[in-house]
Amino acid sequence: MQGIVVLKPFCMKTNNIAVICGLMAALVIVAACSSLRPKEPSYEGKMLSVWMAEHNSWTNQDEPPVRFTAEEATWTNVVRAVGTNGLPFYSHWMGDAADPFRQYRSQQAIEILGPAAEPIIPILAGLLKDNKTASAAASCLLAVGPASIPSLVEAVETLTNRGQSYSITMLGEFGPTAKTAVPVLARIIQSDSPLAWPAMQALVEIETNSDIVLSLLTLHMSDTNCGSGIAYALGRLGNTGVPLLLMSLTNETRSLRCFAAGALDAQFQKYSLDKCNTNTPRFRVLCCEYNVRTLKAAVQCYSKGDFVAAARTAEQFTNNTDVKIREAAENALNILRPLAETNVPQSRIDETDGFIPKPRLP
């Protein structure tokens, strides 16, 4: 009994010492971690997060446009002044789905920094895996520059979410600089992937050998799921792609005829690769331009008649200086003219049925 009485206070004392030592160790670890965490940068006496919060006020629709311009200019100045010290915070805030405005400002900041943001490429590549951040991350990787191409190629190879399609688009924006993406884009085109058509559009911007592009496009010439991608790519090839587009005007599927007519539109053809136009828009703008021309072709089909509209498109190439193009135009017309003679426009059918008023074309 005496032994127990003597040891009990000693054990309690030992336990107290152990607890105190544990607490001190924890405090040391917390302090060490705090010292390793980057300190939030400031500018003109205000923390970066404060500047960001203040410059989300432009989202108020009652603010005049002048205020919006001023907000953008101020935020740009803040980002440039803080420099790369802000990168750890922008990359963290971009993942905050609960605050879309902070996400936007962070994306904007990384795009402003451009190549200087190269150290956070791995973080941006990780954000491609989440549909909520994939679009912003892809845009940032484009802004960083060619150093991000390997990450984009890997995303196309491994991802199955929206990050994959966004990465394809950004590789198209890089153009021939993204040459390493050709094999993976070719594999997608050769498969039955729903991403085959955007891969075709990106491929023609990257691959400078038209024979390689054509060999892949011809795999899907009658595939309605790839019609848009094929026509866009053939249109960008210029004279090389025109004969195939002219023959596509004779296809029995309306959508394929409209896609071909959109790519043959003079306003889109002027940007073909063989014309070396120095004012050619960027890839995404070109895709929008092509979509507009396709819609115009669809309106003409509706108003004038499918085969009448297709024949008029083909007629524009009968005097082309390229023999192959002239022959393709005449061959297309031989098929289209008899069809055009009996073609009743859908607009007339609808007007007769009292469905909708006849549309007016300029």
Coordinates of C-alpha atoms in Angstrom, one line a residue:
M1 CA 0.0 0.0 0.0
Q2 CA 2.8 2.4 0.8
G3 CA 4.3 1.8 -2.6
I4 CA 1.1 2.8 -4.3
V5 CA 0.8 6.0 -2.2
V6 CA 4.3 7.0 -3.2
L7 CA 4.1 6.3 -6.9
K8 CA 0.7 7.9 -7.6
P9 CA 1.8 11.6 -7.2
F10 CA 4.9 10.8 -9.3
C11 CA 2.7 9.3 -12.1
M12 CA 0.5 12.4 -12.1
K13 CA 3.4 14.7 -12.2
T14 CA 4.9 12.7 -15.2
N15 CA 1.6 12.9 -17.0
N16 CA 1.3 16.6 -16.5
I17 CA 4.8 17.1 -17.9
A18 CA 3.9 15.0 -20.9
V19 CA 0.8 17.0 -21.6
I20 CA 2.7 20.3 -21.3
C21 CA 5.4 19.0 -23.7
G22 CA 2.8 17.8 -26.1
L23 CA 1.2 21.2 -26.1
M24 CA 4.5 23.0 -26.6
A25 CA 5.3 20.7 -29.5
A26 CA 2.0 21.4 -31.1
L27 CA 2.5 25.1 -30.8
V28 CA 5.9 24.8 -32.4
I29 CA 4.5 22.8 -35.3
V30 CA 1.7 25.3 -35.8
A31 CA 4.1 28.2 -35.7
A32 CA 6.4 26.4 -38.2
C33 CA 3.5 25.7 -40.6
S34 CA 2.4 29.4 -40.3
S35 CA 5.9 30.5 -41.2
L36 CA 5.9 28.3 -44.2
R37 CA 2.5 29.5 -45.5
P38 CA 3.0 32.4 -47.9
K39 CA 2.0 35.8 -46.5
E40 CA -0.8 37.4 -48.4
P41 CA 0.7 40.3 -50.4
S42 CA -0.5 43.9 -50.1
Y43 CA -0.6 47.0 -52.3
E44 CA -0.8 50.5 -51.1
G45 CA -1.6 49.3 -47.6
K46 CA -4.4 47.0 -48.5
M47 CA -4.3 43.2 -48.7
L48 CA -4.8 41.5 -52.0
S49 CA -8.1 39.9 -50.9
V50 CA -9.4 43.3 -49.9
W51 CA -8.6 44.7 -53.4
M52 CA -10.4 41.8 -54.9
A53 CA -13.5 42.2 -52.8
E54 CA -13.7 45.9 -53.6
H55 CA -13.3 45.3 -57.3
N56 CA -16.1 42.9 -57.6
S57 CA -18.5 45.8 -57.2
W58 CA -18.7 46.3 -61.0
T59 CA -21.1 43.3 -61.1
N60 CA -23.8 45.7 -60.0
Q61 CA -25.7 46.3 -63.3
D62 CA -26.7 49.8 -62.2
E63 CA -23.0 50.9 -62.4
P64 CA -22.2 53.0 -65.5
P65 CA -19.8 51.5 -68.1
V66 CA -17.1 54.0 -67.2
R67 CA -17.0 52.5 -63.7
F68 CA -16.5 49.1 -65.2
T69 CA -13.5 50.3 -67.2
A70 CA -12.0 52.0 -64.1
E71 CA -12.5 48.8 -62.1
E72 CA -10.7 46.7 -64.7
A73 CA -7.8 49.1 -65.0
T74 CA -7.3 49.3 -61.2
W75 CA -7.4 45.6 -60.8
T76 CA -4.9 45.2 -63.6
N77 CA -2.6 47.6 -61.8
V78 CA -2.9 45.8 -58.5
V79 CA -2.1 42.4 -60.2
R80 CA 0.9 43.8 -61.9
A81 CA 2.2 45.5 -58.7
V82 CA 1.8 42.3 -56.6
G83 CA 3.3 40.2 -59.4
T84 CA 4.0 36.5 -58.8
N85 CA 3.5 36.9 -55.1
G86 CA -0.2 36.6 -55.7
L87 CA -0.1 33.3 -57.6
P88 CA -0.6 31.0 -54.5
F89 CA -3.7 32.9 -53.7
Y90 CA -5.2 33.2 -57.2
S91 CA -4.7 29.4 -57.7
H92 CA -6.4 28.7 -54.4
W93 CA -9.3 31.1 -55.0
M94 CA -10.0 29.7 -58.4
G95 CA -11.0 26.5 -56.8
D96 CA -13.6 28.3 -54.6
A97 CA -16.9 27.4 -56.4
A98 CA -18.9 29.3 -53.7
D99 CA -17.5 32.6 -54.9
P100 CA -17.7 32.9 -58.7
F101 CA -16.6 36.5 -58.7
R102 CA -13.5 35.7 -56.8
Q103 CA -12.9 32.9 -59.3
Y104 CA -13.3 35.3 -62.2
R105 CA -10.9 37.9 -60.7
S106 CA -8.3 35.1 -60.0
Q107 CA -8.6 33.9 -63.6
Q108 CA -8.2 37.4 -64.8
A109 CA -5.1 37.9 -62.7
I110 CA -3.4 34.8 -64.0
E111 CA -4.2 35.8 -67.6
I112 CA -2.7 39.3 -66.9
L113 CA 0.5 37.7 -65.5
G114 CA 0.7 35.3 -68.5
P115 CA 4.0 33.4 -68.8
A116 CA 5.0 34.6 -65.3
A117 CA 2.3 32.3 -64.0
E118 CA 4.2 29.2 -65.2
P119 CA 5.0 27.9 -61.7
I120 CA 1.3 27.1 -61.1
I121 CA 0.8 25.1 -64.3
P122 CA 0.4 21.8 -62.2
I123 CA -2.3 23.4 -60.1
L124 CA -4.2 24.7 -63.2
A125 CA -3.9 21.2 -64.7
G126 CA -5.5 19.8 -61.6
L127 CA -8.4 22.3 -61.9
L128 CA -9.1 20.9 -65.4
K129 CA -10.4 17.8 -63.7
D130 CA -13.4 19.6 -62.1
N131 CA -16.2 20.8 -64.5
K132 CA -16.7 23.9 -62.3
T133 CA -13.2 25.1 -62.8
A134 CA -12.2 23.5 -66.1
S135 CA -13.0 26.4 -68.4
A136 CA -11.2 29.0 -66.3
A137 CA -8.2 26.7 -65.9
A138 CA -8.0 26.0 -69.6
S139 CA -8.1 29.8 -70.4
C140 CA -5.3 30.4 -67.8
L141 CA -3.1 27.7 -69.3
L142 CA -3.5 29.3 -72.7
A143 CA -2.5 32.7 -71.2
V144 CA 0.6 31.1 -69.6
G145 CA 1.9 30.1 -73.0
P146 CA 3.6 27.1 -74.7
A147 CA 4.9 25.8 -71.4
S148 CA 1.4 24.6 -70.6
I149 CA 1.0 22.5 -73.8
P150 CA 2.3 19.2 -72.2
S151 CA -0.4 19.6 -69.5
L152 CA -3.1 20.2 -72.1
V153 CA -2.0 17.3 -74.1
E154 CA -2.1 15.1 -71.1
A155 CA -5.6 16.3 -70.2
V156 CA -6.8 15.4 -73.7
E157 CA -5.3 11.9 -73.3
T158 CA -6.6 11.2 -69.7
L159 CA -9.6 13.3 -68.8
T160 CA -13.2 12.4 -69.6
N161 CA -14.9 15.5 -68.4
R162 CA -15.3 19.0 -69.9
G163 CA -11.7 19.7 -69.2
Q164 CA -10.8 17.4 -72.1
S165 CA -12.9 19.4 -74.6
Y166 CA -11.6 22.7 -73.3
S167 CA -8.0 21.5 -73.6
I168 CA -8.6 20.5 -77.2
T169 CA -9.8 24.1 -77.9
M170 CA -6.8 25.6 -76.2
L171 CA -4.4 23.4 -78.2
G172 CA -6.2 24.7 -81.3
E173 CA -5.5 28.3 -80.1
F174 CA -1.8 27.5 -79.9
G175 CA -1.7 26.5 -83.6
P176 CA 1.4 24.8 -85.0
T177 CA 3.2 25.4 -81.7
A178 CA 1.1 22.5 -80.3
K179 CA 2.5 20.0 -82.7
T180 CA 2.9 17.4 -80.0
A181 CA -0.9 17.2 -79.7
V182 CA -1.3 15.8 -83.3
P183 CA -1.0 12.1 -82.3
V184 CA -3.6 12.3 -79.6
L185 CA -6.0 14.3 -81.8
A186 CA -5.5 11.8 -84.6
R187 CA -6.5 9.0 -82.3
I188 CA -9.7 10.8 -81.2
I189 CA -10.6 11.4 -84.9
Q190 CA -10.0 7.8 -85.8
S191 CA -12.3 6.7 -83.0
D192 CA -16.0 7.1 -82.6
S193 CA -15.5 9.7 -79.9
P194 CA -18.1 12.6 -79.7
L195 CA -15.0 14.8 -79.6
A196 CA -13.9 13.8 -83.1
W197 CA -15.4 17.0 -84.7
P198 CA -13.7 19.5 -82.3
A199 CA -10.5 17.5 -82.6
M200 CA -10.8 18.0 -86.4
Q201 CA -11.2 21.7 -86.0
A202 CA -8.2 21.9 -83.7
L203 CA -6.1 19.6 -85.8
V204 CA -6.3 21.8 -89.0
E205 CA -5.0 24.7 -86.9
I206 CA -2.0 22.7 -85.6
E207 CA -1.0 20.3 -88.4
T208 CA 0.7 22.1 -91.3
N209 CA 0.7 19.0 -93.6
S210 CA -2.6 19.1 -95.4
D211 CA -2.2 15.5 -96.6
I212 CA -2.3 14.3 -93.0
V213 CA -5.4 16.4 -92.3
L214 CA -7.2 15.1 -95.4
S215 CA -6.4 11.5 -94.7
L216 CA -8.1 11.8 -91.3
L217 CA -11.1 13.9 -92.5
T218 CA -12.0 11.4 -95.3
L219 CA -12.7 8.8 -92.6
H220 CA -15.9 10.7 -91.6
M221 CA -17.1 12.4 -94.8
S222 CA -20.6 11.1 -94.5
D223 CA -20.8 11.1 -90.7
T224 CA -23.4 13.6 -89.6
N225 CA -21.9 13.8 -86.1
C226 CA -18.6 15.1 -87.6
G227 CA -20.0 17.3 -90.4
S228 CA -19.3 20.6 -88.7
G229 CA -15.7 19.6 -87.9
I230 CA -15.0 18.2 -91.4
A231 CA -16.4 21.3 -93.2
Y232 CA -14.6 23.7 -91.0
A233 CA -11.3 21.9 -91.5
L234 CA -11.8 21.7 -95.3
G235 CA -12.7 25.3 -95.4
R236 CA -9.5 26.3 -93.6
L237 CA -7.4 24.2 -96.0
G238 CA -8.6 26.6 -98.8
N239 CA -8.2 25.3 -102.4
T240 CA -7.2 21.9 -101.2
G241 CA -10.5 21.4 -99.4
V242 CA -12.8 23.1 -101.8
P243 CA -13.4 20.2 -104.2
L244 CA -14.6 17.9 -101.3
L245 CA -16.8 20.7 -100.0
L246 CA -18.4 21.2 -103.4
M247 CA -19.3 17.5 -103.6
S248 CA -20.7 17.7 -100.0
L249 CA -23.2 20.1 -101.4
T250 CA -24.8 17.2 -103.2
N251 CA -25.2 15.1 -100.0
E252 CA -28.7 14.0 -99.2
T253 CA -28.4 15.2 -95.6
R254 CA -29.4 18.8 -95.2
S255 CA -27.1 19.5 -92.3
L256 CA -24.1 18.3 -94.3
R257 CA -25.0 20.6 -97.2
C258 CA -25.3 23.6 -94.8
F259 CA -22.0 22.8 -93.2
A260 CA -20.3 22.7 -96.6
A261 CA -22.0 25.9 -97.8
G262 CA -20.9 27.6 -94.6
A263 CA -17.3 26.6 -95.2
L264 CA -17.5 27.8 -98.8
D265 CA -18.8 31.2 -97.9
A266 CA -16.5 33.9 -99.2
Q267 CA -16.3 35.6 -95.8
F268 CA -15.0 32.3 -94.3
Q269 CA -12.8 31.3 -97.3
K270 CA -10.8 34.6 -97.1
Y271 CA -9.3 33.1 -93.9
S272 CA -8.2 29.9 -95.4
L273 CA -4.6 28.8 -94.6
D274 CA -3.4 28.9 -98.1
K275 CA -4.2 32.7 -98.3
C276 CA -1.8 33.6 -95.4
N277 CA -4.1 36.3 -94.3
T278 CA -2.3 38.4 -91.7
N279 CA -5.6 39.5 -90.1
T280 CA -6.9 35.9 -89.5
P281 CA -8.8 35.8 -86.1
R282 CA -7.9 33.4 -83.3
F283 CA -9.2 29.9 -83.4
R284 CA -12.3 30.4 -81.2
V285 CA -13.3 33.5 -83.2
L286 CA -12.9 31.6 -86.4
C287 CA -15.2 28.8 -85.1
C288 CA -17.8 31.5 -84.3
E289 CA -17.4 33.0 -87.8
Y290 CA -17.9 29.6 -89.3
N291 CA -21.0 29.0 -87.3
V292 CA -22.5 32.3 -88.4
R293 CA -21.9 31.3 -92.1
T294 CA -23.5 27.9 -91.5
L295 CA -26.6 29.6 -90.1
K296 CA -26.7 31.9 -93.1
A297 CA -26.6 28.8 -95.3
A298 CA -29.4 27.2 -93.4
V299 CA -31.6 30.3 -93.8
Q300 CA -31.0 30.3 -97.5
C301 CA -31.9 26.6 -97.7
Y302 CA -35.1 27.4 -95.9
S303 CA -36.0 30.4 -98.0
K304 CA -34.8 29.5 -101.5
G305 CA -34.9 25.7 -101.3
D306 CA -32.2 23.2 -100.3
F307 CA -30.9 22.4 -103.8
V308 CA -31.5 25.9 -105.2
A309 CA -29.2 27.3 -102.5
A310 CA -26.7 24.5 -102.9
A311 CA -26.6 25.1 -106.7
R312 CA -26.0 28.8 -106.3
T313 CA -23.1 28.1 -104.0
A314 CA -21.5 25.7 -106.5
E315 CA -22.0 28.2 -109.3
Q316 CA -19.7 30.7 -107.6
F317 CA -16.7 28.3 -108.2
T318 CA -17.3 27.5 -111.9
N319 CA -14.9 30.2 -113.0
N320 CA -12.2 29.4 -110.5
T321 CA -8.6 29.4 -111.8
D322 CA -8.0 26.0 -110.2
V323 CA -8.9 23.2 -112.7
K324 CA -9.8 20.7 -109.9
I325 CA -12.2 23.2 -108.3
R326 CA -13.9 24.1 -111.6
E327 CA -14.4 20.4 -112.4
A328 CA -15.8 19.7 -108.9
A329 CA -18.2 22.7 -109.2
E330 CA -19.5 21.4 -112.6
N331 CA -19.9 17.9 -111.3
A332 CA -21.8 19.2 -108.3
L333 CA -24.0 21.3 -110.6
N334 CA -24.8 18.4 -112.8
I335 CA -26.4 16.7 -109.8
L336 CA -27.9 19.8 -108.2
R337 CA -29.6 21.5 -111.2
P338 CA -32.2 18.8 -111.9
L339 CA -33.0 18.7 -108.2
A340 CA -33.2 22.5 -108.0
E341 CA -35.8 22.6 -110.9
T342 CA -38.4 20.8 -108.8
N343 CA -37.3 22.1 -105.4
V344 CA -40.1 23.7 -103.4
P345 CA -38.7 25.9 -100.6
Q346 CA -39.7 24.9 -97.1
S347 CA -40.7 28.5 -96.5
R348 CA -43.3 28.3 -99.2
I349 CA -44.7 25.1 -97.8
D350 CA -45.0 26.6 -94.3
E351 CA -46.5 29.8 -95.7
T352 CA -49.2 27.8 -97.5
D353 CA -49.9 25.8 -94.4
G354 CA -50.2 29.0 -92.4
F355 CA -47.4 27.9 -90.2
I356 CA -45.2 31.0 -90.1
P357 CA -44.8 34.2 -92.3
K358 CA -42.3 34.1 -95.1
P359 CA -38.9 35.3 -93.9
R360 CA -37.4 38.3 -95.6
L361 CA -33.8 38.1 -96.7
P362 CA -31.7 41.2 -97.3

